[in-house]
Amino acid sequence: MTVQPSTDLMSPLALFLQADAVVKIVMIGLLAASIWTWAIILTHSARLKRINKQSASFERDFWAASDIDAFHSKRGDEQLPIAMVLGAGLDEWRRSTRAAVVDRSGTRERLASRMNAAVAAELDRLGDRLNILATVGSVAPFVGLFGTVWGIMRSFTAIAGSNNTSLAVVAPGIAEALFATAIGLFAAIPAVIAYNRLSHGLDRLEASLGRFSDRFHATLSRELEVDVGTRS
């Protein structure tokens, strides 16, 4: 009759405690990576959702405003990407139209450059640490596989030393080895899914900021058709 391994010995805690020191280090590292991954996922998801909601309200109120300068004075300090793009555009507008004679073509180019740079800077800021998700998603399975290979090698060594190939001898070592791979997948799968989702969210935000930038650029360009040299 085949001896079945005890279920207590096959519990996650037992598998960790009876694992080799190398496999334990792999498991601890993967668990830490998983916790770090979920912290990034939760914080970035909440922040992106909040920014999208507040940005939509900001843009709606901006286009409804009759005085751009007054609107910027009132709400330009809000820590939103769209507010930063607005501030960059207005700052460049004021600098470029300060002279008595305005270079209209140069002003348009500088406006586009400043606002595009503001969009890129905000996306870089919001995308900070997303590379960690990509790294965990691509590396964690291989780290877990390393722990599995090491654990199986240890099991084969134990089999050779005891001259016993029964399931009771083989199962615990193989189980702890496979547990390392499971932890690696547990860390990697959410990281990959979240990275794709958050990257998609940033792409949508970039498109939204780009549309706002283009529309605001067109508004300021129309102002250049007026004799801006007479403006104070």
PDB file of C-alpha atoms in Angstrom:
ATOM      1  CA  MET A   1       0.000   0.000   0.000  1.00  0.00           C
ATOM      2  CA  THR A   2       1.294   3.427  -0.955  1.00  0.00           C
ATOM      3  CA  VAL A   3       1.889   5.796   1.939  1.00  0.00           C
ATOM      4  CA  GLN A   4       0.176   9.139   1.458  1.00  0.00           C
ATOM      5  CA  PRO A   5       1.924  12.287   2.693  1.00  0.00           C
ATOM      6  CA  SER A   6       0.278  14.095   5.585  1.00  0.00           C
ATOM      7  CA  THR A   7      -1.869  17.049   4.570  1.00  0.00           C
ATOM      8  CA  ASP A   8      -0.332  19.067   7.389  1.00  0.00           C
ATOM      9  CA  LEU A   9       3.053  18.655   5.746  1.00  0.00           C
ATOM     10  CA  MET A  10       1.587  19.932   2.477  1.00  0.00           C
ATOM     11  CA  SER A  11       0.179  23.197   3.863  1.00  0.00           C
ATOM     12  CA  PRO A  12       1.778  26.427   2.548  1.00  0.00           C
ATOM     13  CA  LEU A  13       3.335  27.230   5.930  1.00  0.00           C
ATOM     14  CA  ALA A  14       4.736  23.727   6.307  1.00  0.00           C
ATOM     15  CA  LEU A  15       6.101  23.788   2.757  1.00  0.00           C
ATOM     16  CA  PHE A  16       7.889  27.038   3.543  1.00  0.00           C
ATOM     17  CA  LEU A  17       9.295  25.879   6.893  1.00  0.00           C
ATOM     18  CA  GLN A  18      10.643  22.604   5.553  1.00  0.00           C
ATOM     19  CA  ALA A  19      12.125  24.192   2.437  1.00  0.00           C
ATOM     20  CA  ASP A  20      15.818  24.580   1.842  1.00  0.00           C
ATOM     21  CA  ALA A  21      17.414  27.936   2.783  1.00  0.00           C
ATOM     22  CA  VAL A  22      17.812  28.889  -0.895  1.00  0.00           C
ATOM     23  CA  VAL A  23      14.174  28.094  -1.645  1.00  0.00           C
ATOM     24  CA  LYS A  24      13.093  30.061   1.446  1.00  0.00           C
ATOM     25  CA  ILE A  25      15.003  33.101   0.192  1.00  0.00           C
ATOM     26  CA  VAL A  26      13.320  32.746  -3.202  1.00  0.00           C
ATOM     27  CA  MET A  27       9.878  32.475  -1.590  1.00  0.00           C
ATOM     28  CA  ILE A  28      10.442  35.472   0.695  1.00  0.00           C
ATOM     29  CA  GLY A  29      11.716  37.546  -2.216  1.00  0.00           C
ATOM     30  CA  LEU A  30       8.707  36.649  -4.361  1.00  0.00           C
ATOM     31  CA  LEU A  31       6.253  37.375  -1.539  1.00  0.00           C
ATOM     32  CA  ALA A  32       7.903  40.757  -0.973  1.00  0.00           C
ATOM     33  CA  ALA A  33       7.683  41.475  -4.701  1.00  0.00           C
ATOM     34  CA  SER A  34       4.001  40.500  -4.658  1.00  0.00           C
ATOM     35  CA  ILE A  35       3.255  42.850  -1.744  1.00  0.00           C
ATOM     36  CA  TRP A  36       5.164  45.669  -3.447  1.00  0.00           C
ATOM     37  CA  THR A  37       3.305  44.974  -6.688  1.00  0.00           C
ATOM     38  CA  TRP A  38      -0.107  45.171  -5.033  1.00  0.00           C
ATOM     39  CA  ALA A  39       0.857  48.402  -3.265  1.00  0.00           C
ATOM     40  CA  ILE A  40       1.761  49.949  -6.631  1.00  0.00           C
ATOM     41  CA  ILE A  41      -1.381  48.596  -8.268  1.00  0.00           C
ATOM     42  CA  LEU A  42      -3.715  49.982  -5.603  1.00  0.00           C
ATOM     43  CA  THR A  43      -2.058  53.402  -5.289  1.00  0.00           C
ATOM     44  CA  HIS A  44      -1.681  53.992  -9.037  1.00  0.00           C
ATOM     45  CA  SER A  45      -5.178  52.757  -9.858  1.00  0.00           C
ATOM     46  CA  ALA A  46      -6.748  55.042  -7.251  1.00  0.00           C
ATOM     47  CA  ARG A  47      -4.639  58.012  -8.333  1.00  0.00           C
ATOM     48  CA  LEU A  48      -5.375  57.539 -12.023  1.00  0.00           C
ATOM     49  CA  LYS A  49      -9.100  57.232 -11.354  1.00  0.00           C
ATOM     50  CA  ARG A  50      -9.065  60.405  -9.254  1.00  0.00           C
ATOM     51  CA  ILE A  51      -7.057  62.332 -11.842  1.00  0.00           C
ATOM     52  CA  ASN A  52      -9.368  61.338 -14.691  1.00  0.00           C
ATOM     53  CA  LYS A  53     -12.433  62.419 -12.758  1.00  0.00           C
ATOM     54  CA  GLN A  54     -10.968  65.736 -11.611  1.00  0.00           C
ATOM     55  CA  SER A  55      -9.428  66.468 -15.013  1.00  0.00           C
ATOM     56  CA  ALA A  56     -12.770  66.013 -16.742  1.00  0.00           C
ATOM     57  CA  SER A  57     -14.342  68.501 -14.330  1.00  0.00           C
ATOM     58  CA  PHE A  58     -11.423  70.916 -14.764  1.00  0.00           C
ATOM     59  CA  GLU A  59     -11.626  70.828 -18.555  1.00  0.00           C
ATOM     60  CA  ARG A  60     -15.394  71.258 -18.572  1.00  0.00           C
ATOM     61  CA  ASP A  61     -15.169  74.291 -16.312  1.00  0.00           C
ATOM     62  CA  PHE A  62     -12.272  75.740 -18.293  1.00  0.00           C
ATOM     63  CA  TRP A  63     -14.090  75.747 -21.612  1.00  0.00           C
ATOM     64  CA  ALA A  64     -17.155  77.217 -19.921  1.00  0.00           C
ATOM     65  CA  ALA A  65     -15.100  80.083 -18.447  1.00  0.00           C
ATOM     66  CA  SER A  66     -15.208  83.473 -20.148  1.00  0.00           C
ATOM     67  CA  ASP A  67     -11.860  84.707 -18.804  1.00  0.00           C
ATOM     68  CA  ILE A  68      -8.874  82.343 -19.137  1.00  0.00           C
ATOM     69  CA  ASP A  69      -6.570  84.412 -16.926  1.00  0.00           C
ATOM     70  CA  ALA A  70      -9.147  84.602 -14.150  1.00  0.00           C
ATOM     71  CA  PHE A  71      -9.761  80.860 -14.374  1.00  0.00           C
ATOM     72  CA  HIS A  72      -6.046  80.149 -14.188  1.00  0.00           C
ATOM     73  CA  SER A  73      -5.636  82.454 -11.202  1.00  0.00           C
ATOM     74  CA  LYS A  74      -8.420  80.589  -9.421  1.00  0.00           C
ATOM     75  CA  ARG A  75      -7.668  76.970 -10.327  1.00  0.00           C
ATOM     76  CA  GLY A  76      -4.224  76.949 -11.911  1.00  0.00           C
ATOM     77  CA  ASP A  77      -2.591  75.674  -8.719  1.00  0.00           C
ATOM     78  CA  GLU A  78      -4.514  72.396  -8.736  1.00  0.00           C
ATOM     79  CA  GLN A  79      -2.144  69.427  -8.873  1.00  0.00           C
ATOM     80  CA  LEU A  80      -3.559  68.004 -12.082  1.00  0.00           C
ATOM     81  CA  PRO A  81      -1.777  67.209 -15.362  1.00  0.00           C
ATOM     82  CA  ILE A  82      -4.256  69.316 -17.312  1.00  0.00           C
ATOM     83  CA  ALA A  83      -3.609  72.279 -15.010  1.00  0.00           C
ATOM     84  CA  MET A  84       0.133  71.912 -15.631  1.00  0.00           C
ATOM     85  CA  VAL A  85      -0.431  71.903 -19.392  1.00  0.00           C
ATOM     86  CA  LEU A  86      -2.642  74.984 -19.103  1.00  0.00           C
ATOM     87  CA  GLY A  87      -0.039  76.754 -16.974  1.00  0.00           C
ATOM     88  CA  ALA A  88       2.757  75.935 -19.431  1.00  0.00           C
ATOM     89  CA  GLY A  89       0.715  77.264 -22.354  1.00  0.00           C
ATOM     90  CA  LEU A  90      -0.229  80.504 -20.603  1.00  0.00           C
ATOM     91  CA  ASP A  91       3.310  81.081 -19.370  1.00  0.00           C
ATOM     92  CA  GLU A  92       4.712  80.725 -22.881  1.00  0.00           C
ATOM     93  CA  TRP A  93       1.924  82.916 -24.280  1.00  0.00           C
ATOM     94  CA  ARG A  94       2.752  85.715 -21.874  1.00  0.00           C
ATOM     95  CA  ARG A  95       6.479  85.459 -22.570  1.00  0.00           C
ATOM     96  CA  SER A  96       6.047  85.392 -26.324  1.00  0.00           C
ATOM     97  CA  THR A  97       3.515  88.236 -26.560  1.00  0.00           C
ATOM     98  CA  ARG A  98       5.357  90.535 -24.184  1.00  0.00           C
ATOM     99  CA  ALA A  99       7.370  92.231 -26.953  1.00  0.00           C
ATOM    100  CA  ALA A 100       6.050  95.104 -29.031  1.00  0.00           C
ATOM    101  CA  VAL A 101       6.353  93.042 -32.204  1.00  0.00           C
ATOM    102  CA  VAL A 102       5.222  89.431 -31.905  1.00  0.00           C
ATOM    103  CA  ASP A 103       6.686  86.601 -33.969  1.00  0.00           C
ATOM    104  CA  ARG A 104       3.445  84.768 -34.678  1.00  0.00           C
ATOM    105  CA  SER A 105       4.991  81.683 -36.268  1.00  0.00           C
ATOM    106  CA  GLY A 106       7.611  81.372 -33.539  1.00  0.00           C
ATOM    107  CA  THR A 107       4.983  81.854 -30.838  1.00  0.00           C
ATOM    108  CA  ARG A 108       2.875  79.025 -32.231  1.00  0.00           C
ATOM    109  CA  GLU A 109       5.879  76.707 -32.328  1.00  0.00           C
ATOM    110  CA  ARG A 110       6.927  77.562 -28.784  1.00  0.00           C
ATOM    111  CA  LEU A 111       3.382  77.108 -27.485  1.00  0.00           C
ATOM    112  CA  ALA A 112       3.173  73.643 -29.030  1.00  0.00           C
ATOM    113  CA  SER A 113       6.619  72.719 -27.719  1.00  0.00           C
ATOM    114  CA  ARG A 114       5.945  73.889 -24.154  1.00  0.00           C
ATOM    115  CA  MET A 115       2.584  72.152 -23.874  1.00  0.00           C
ATOM    116  CA  ASN A 116       3.866  68.931 -25.440  1.00  0.00           C
ATOM    117  CA  ALA A 117       6.767  68.980 -22.977  1.00  0.00           C
ATOM    118  CA  ALA A 118       4.314  69.503 -20.109  1.00  0.00           C
ATOM    119  CA  VAL A 119       2.230  66.528 -21.270  1.00  0.00           C
ATOM    120  CA  ALA A 120       5.339  64.320 -21.477  1.00  0.00           C
ATOM    121  CA  ALA A 121       6.559  65.428 -18.036  1.00  0.00           C
ATOM    122  CA  GLU A 122       3.202  64.668 -16.409  1.00  0.00           C
ATOM    123  CA  LEU A 123       2.993  61.240 -18.016  1.00  0.00           C
ATOM    124  CA  ASP A 124       6.528  60.439 -16.865  1.00  0.00           C
ATOM    125  CA  ARG A 125       5.559  61.446 -13.344  1.00  0.00           C
ATOM    126  CA  LEU A 126       2.378  59.376 -13.352  1.00  0.00           C
ATOM    127  CA  GLY A 127       4.122  56.394 -14.934  1.00  0.00           C
ATOM    128  CA  ASP A 128       6.765  56.263 -12.230  1.00  0.00           C
ATOM    129  CA  ARG A 129       7.204  52.724 -10.822  1.00  0.00           C
ATOM    130  CA  LEU A 130       5.149  51.079 -13.552  1.00  0.00           C
ATOM    131  CA  ASN A 131       8.444  49.637 -14.773  1.00  0.00           C
ATOM    132  CA  ILE A 132       8.525  47.703 -11.496  1.00  0.00           C
ATOM    133  CA  LEU A 133       5.317  45.921 -12.510  1.00  0.00           C
ATOM    134  CA  ALA A 134       6.845  45.032 -15.863  1.00  0.00           C
ATOM    135  CA  THR A 135      10.000  43.767 -14.178  1.00  0.00           C
ATOM    136  CA  VAL A 136       8.124  41.641 -11.643  1.00  0.00           C
ATOM    137  CA  GLY A 137       5.834  40.282 -14.350  1.00  0.00           C
ATOM    138  CA  SER A 138       8.738  39.154 -16.519  1.00  0.00           C
ATOM    139  CA  VAL A 139      11.253  38.050 -13.867  1.00  0.00           C
ATOM    140  CA  ALA A 140       9.139  36.496 -11.082  1.00  0.00           C
ATOM    141  CA  PRO A 141       8.242  33.267 -12.965  1.00  0.00           C
ATOM    142  CA  PHE A 142      11.915  32.604 -13.671  1.00  0.00           C
ATOM    143  CA  VAL A 143      12.882  33.282 -10.064  1.00  0.00           C
ATOM    144  CA  GLY A 144      10.178  30.850  -8.966  1.00  0.00           C
ATOM    145  CA  LEU A 145      11.428  28.340 -11.533  1.00  0.00           C
ATOM    146  CA  PHE A 146      14.927  28.650 -10.080  1.00  0.00           C
ATOM    147  CA  GLY A 147      13.518  27.798  -6.647  1.00  0.00           C
ATOM    148  CA  THR A 148      11.674  24.839  -8.170  1.00  0.00           C
ATOM    149  CA  VAL A 149      14.762  23.469  -9.900  1.00  0.00           C
ATOM    150  CA  TRP A 150      16.816  23.870  -6.726  1.00  0.00           C
ATOM    151  CA  GLY A 151      14.156  22.134  -4.627  1.00  0.00           C
ATOM    152  CA  ILE A 152      13.817  19.219  -7.036  1.00  0.00           C
ATOM    153  CA  MET A 153      17.578  18.773  -7.118  1.00  0.00           C
ATOM    154  CA  ARG A 154      17.493  18.646  -3.307  1.00  0.00           C
ATOM    155  CA  SER A 155      14.703  16.048  -3.431  1.00  0.00           C
ATOM    156  CA  PHE A 156      16.649  13.847  -5.818  1.00  0.00           C
ATOM    157  CA  THR A 157      19.661  14.098  -3.514  1.00  0.00           C
ATOM    158  CA  ALA A 158      17.485  13.006  -0.572  1.00  0.00           C
ATOM    159  CA  ILE A 159      16.114  10.092  -2.607  1.00  0.00           C
ATOM    160  CA  ALA A 160      19.598   8.965  -3.511  1.00  0.00           C
ATOM    161  CA  GLY A 161      20.721   9.195   0.106  1.00  0.00           C
ATOM    162  CA  SER A 162      17.787   7.229   1.531  1.00  0.00           C
ATOM    163  CA  ASN A 163      17.406   4.713  -1.297  1.00  0.00           C
ATOM    164  CA  ASN A 164      13.655   5.161  -0.890  1.00  0.00           C
ATOM    165  CA  THR A 165      11.425   6.318  -3.763  1.00  0.00           C
ATOM    166  CA  SER A 166       8.098   6.156  -1.951  1.00  0.00           C
ATOM    167  CA  LEU A 167       5.678   9.035  -2.302  1.00  0.00           C
ATOM    168  CA  ALA A 168       6.070   9.948   1.377  1.00  0.00           C
ATOM    169  CA  VAL A 169       9.755  10.667   0.788  1.00  0.00           C
ATOM    170  CA  VAL A 170       9.499  12.325  -2.609  1.00  0.00           C
ATOM    171  CA  ALA A 171       6.323  14.414  -2.269  1.00  0.00           C
ATOM    172  CA  PRO A 172       7.332  17.036   0.345  1.00  0.00           C
ATOM    173  CA  GLY A 173      10.484  18.085  -1.491  1.00  0.00           C
ATOM    174  CA  ILE A 174       8.769  18.270  -4.871  1.00  0.00           C
ATOM    175  CA  ALA A 175       5.789  20.089  -3.364  1.00  0.00           C
ATOM    176  CA  GLU A 176       7.937  22.788  -1.766  1.00  0.00           C
ATOM    177  CA  ALA A 177       9.806  23.151  -5.051  1.00  0.00           C
ATOM    178  CA  LEU A 178       6.603  23.607  -7.043  1.00  0.00           C
ATOM    179  CA  PHE A 179       5.315  25.985  -4.352  1.00  0.00           C
ATOM    180  CA  ALA A 180       8.113  28.388  -5.311  1.00  0.00           C
ATOM    181  CA  THR A 181       6.861  28.445  -8.900  1.00  0.00           C
ATOM    182  CA  ALA A 182       3.311  29.016  -7.687  1.00  0.00           C
ATOM    183  CA  ILE A 183       4.423  32.040  -5.666  1.00  0.00           C
ATOM    184  CA  GLY A 184       6.292  33.348  -8.707  1.00  0.00           C
ATOM    185  CA  LEU A 185       3.142  33.115 -10.811  1.00  0.00           C
ATOM    186  CA  PHE A 186       1.121  34.667  -7.978  1.00  0.00           C
ATOM    187  CA  ALA A 187       3.418  37.686  -8.140  1.00  0.00           C
ATOM    188  CA  ALA A 188       3.764  37.831 -11.920  1.00  0.00           C
ATOM    189  CA  ILE A 189       0.185  37.456 -13.167  1.00  0.00           C
ATOM    190  CA  PRO A 190      -1.325  40.466 -11.322  1.00  0.00           C
ATOM    191  CA  ALA A 191       1.754  42.537 -12.227  1.00  0.00           C
ATOM    192  CA  VAL A 192       1.345  41.869 -15.949  1.00  0.00           C
ATOM    193  CA  ILE A 193      -2.417  42.486 -15.925  1.00  0.00           C
ATOM    194  CA  ALA A 194      -2.059  45.682 -13.892  1.00  0.00           C
ATOM    195  CA  TYR A 195       0.816  46.957 -16.049  1.00  0.00           C
ATOM    196  CA  ASN A 196      -1.278  46.549 -19.194  1.00  0.00           C
ATOM    197  CA  ARG A 197      -4.334  48.165 -17.609  1.00  0.00           C
ATOM    198  CA  LEU A 198      -2.438  51.100 -16.130  1.00  0.00           C
ATOM    199  CA  SER A 199      -0.486  51.620 -19.347  1.00  0.00           C
ATOM    200  CA  HIS A 200      -3.768  51.712 -21.231  1.00  0.00           C
ATOM    201  CA  GLY A 201      -5.102  54.235 -18.717  1.00  0.00           C
ATOM    202  CA  LEU A 202      -2.027  56.426 -19.195  1.00  0.00           C
ATOM    203  CA  ASP A 203      -2.428  56.193 -22.965  1.00  0.00           C
ATOM    204  CA  ARG A 204      -6.010  57.412 -22.656  1.00  0.00           C
ATOM    205  CA  LEU A 205      -4.893  60.247 -20.385  1.00  0.00           C
ATOM    206  CA  GLU A 206      -2.169  61.180 -22.872  1.00  0.00           C
ATOM    207  CA  ALA A 207      -4.747  61.309 -25.656  1.00  0.00           C
ATOM    208  CA  SER A 208      -7.030  63.475 -23.514  1.00  0.00           C
ATOM    209  CA  LEU A 209      -4.215  65.866 -22.632  1.00  0.00           C
ATOM    210  CA  GLY A 210      -3.156  65.974 -26.266  1.00  0.00           C
ATOM    211  CA  ARG A 211      -6.671  66.947 -27.357  1.00  0.00           C
ATOM    212  CA  PHE A 212      -6.830  69.656 -24.705  1.00  0.00           C
ATOM    213  CA  SER A 213      -3.396  70.931 -25.703  1.00  0.00           C
ATOM    214  CA  ASP A 214      -4.334  71.081 -29.387  1.00  0.00           C
ATOM    215  CA  ARG A 215      -7.606  72.845 -28.680  1.00  0.00           C
ATOM    216  CA  PHE A 216      -5.979  75.360 -26.345  1.00  0.00           C
ATOM    217  CA  HIS A 217      -3.199  75.911 -28.873  1.00  0.00           C
ATOM    218  CA  ALA A 218      -5.815  76.666 -31.520  1.00  0.00           C
ATOM    219  CA  THR A 219      -7.512  79.139 -29.160  1.00  0.00           C
ATOM    220  CA  LEU A 220      -4.264  80.989 -28.529  1.00  0.00           C
ATOM    221  CA  SER A 221      -3.382  80.879 -32.215  1.00  0.00           C
ATOM    222  CA  ARG A 222      -6.612  82.656 -33.053  1.00  0.00           C
ATOM    223  CA  GLU A 223      -5.652  85.339 -30.543  1.00  0.00           C
ATOM    224  CA  LEU A 224      -2.498  85.914 -32.584  1.00  0.00           C
ATOM    225  CA  GLU A 225      -4.626  86.982 -35.501  1.00  0.00           C
ATOM    226  CA  VAL A 226      -5.513  90.025 -33.413  1.00  0.00           C
ATOM    227  CA  ASP A 227      -2.942  92.759 -33.096  1.00  0.00           C
ATOM    228  CA  VAL A 228      -1.306  91.278 -29.994  1.00  0.00           C
ATOM    229  CA  GLY A 229       1.357  93.914 -30.134  1.00  0.00           C
ATOM    230  CA  THR A 230      -1.100  96.342 -28.581  1.00  0.00           C
ATOM    231  CA  ARG A 231      -1.763  94.064 -25.587  1.00  0.00           C
ATOM    232  CA  SER A 232      -0.357  95.038 -22.234  1.00  0.00           C
TER     233      SER A 232
END
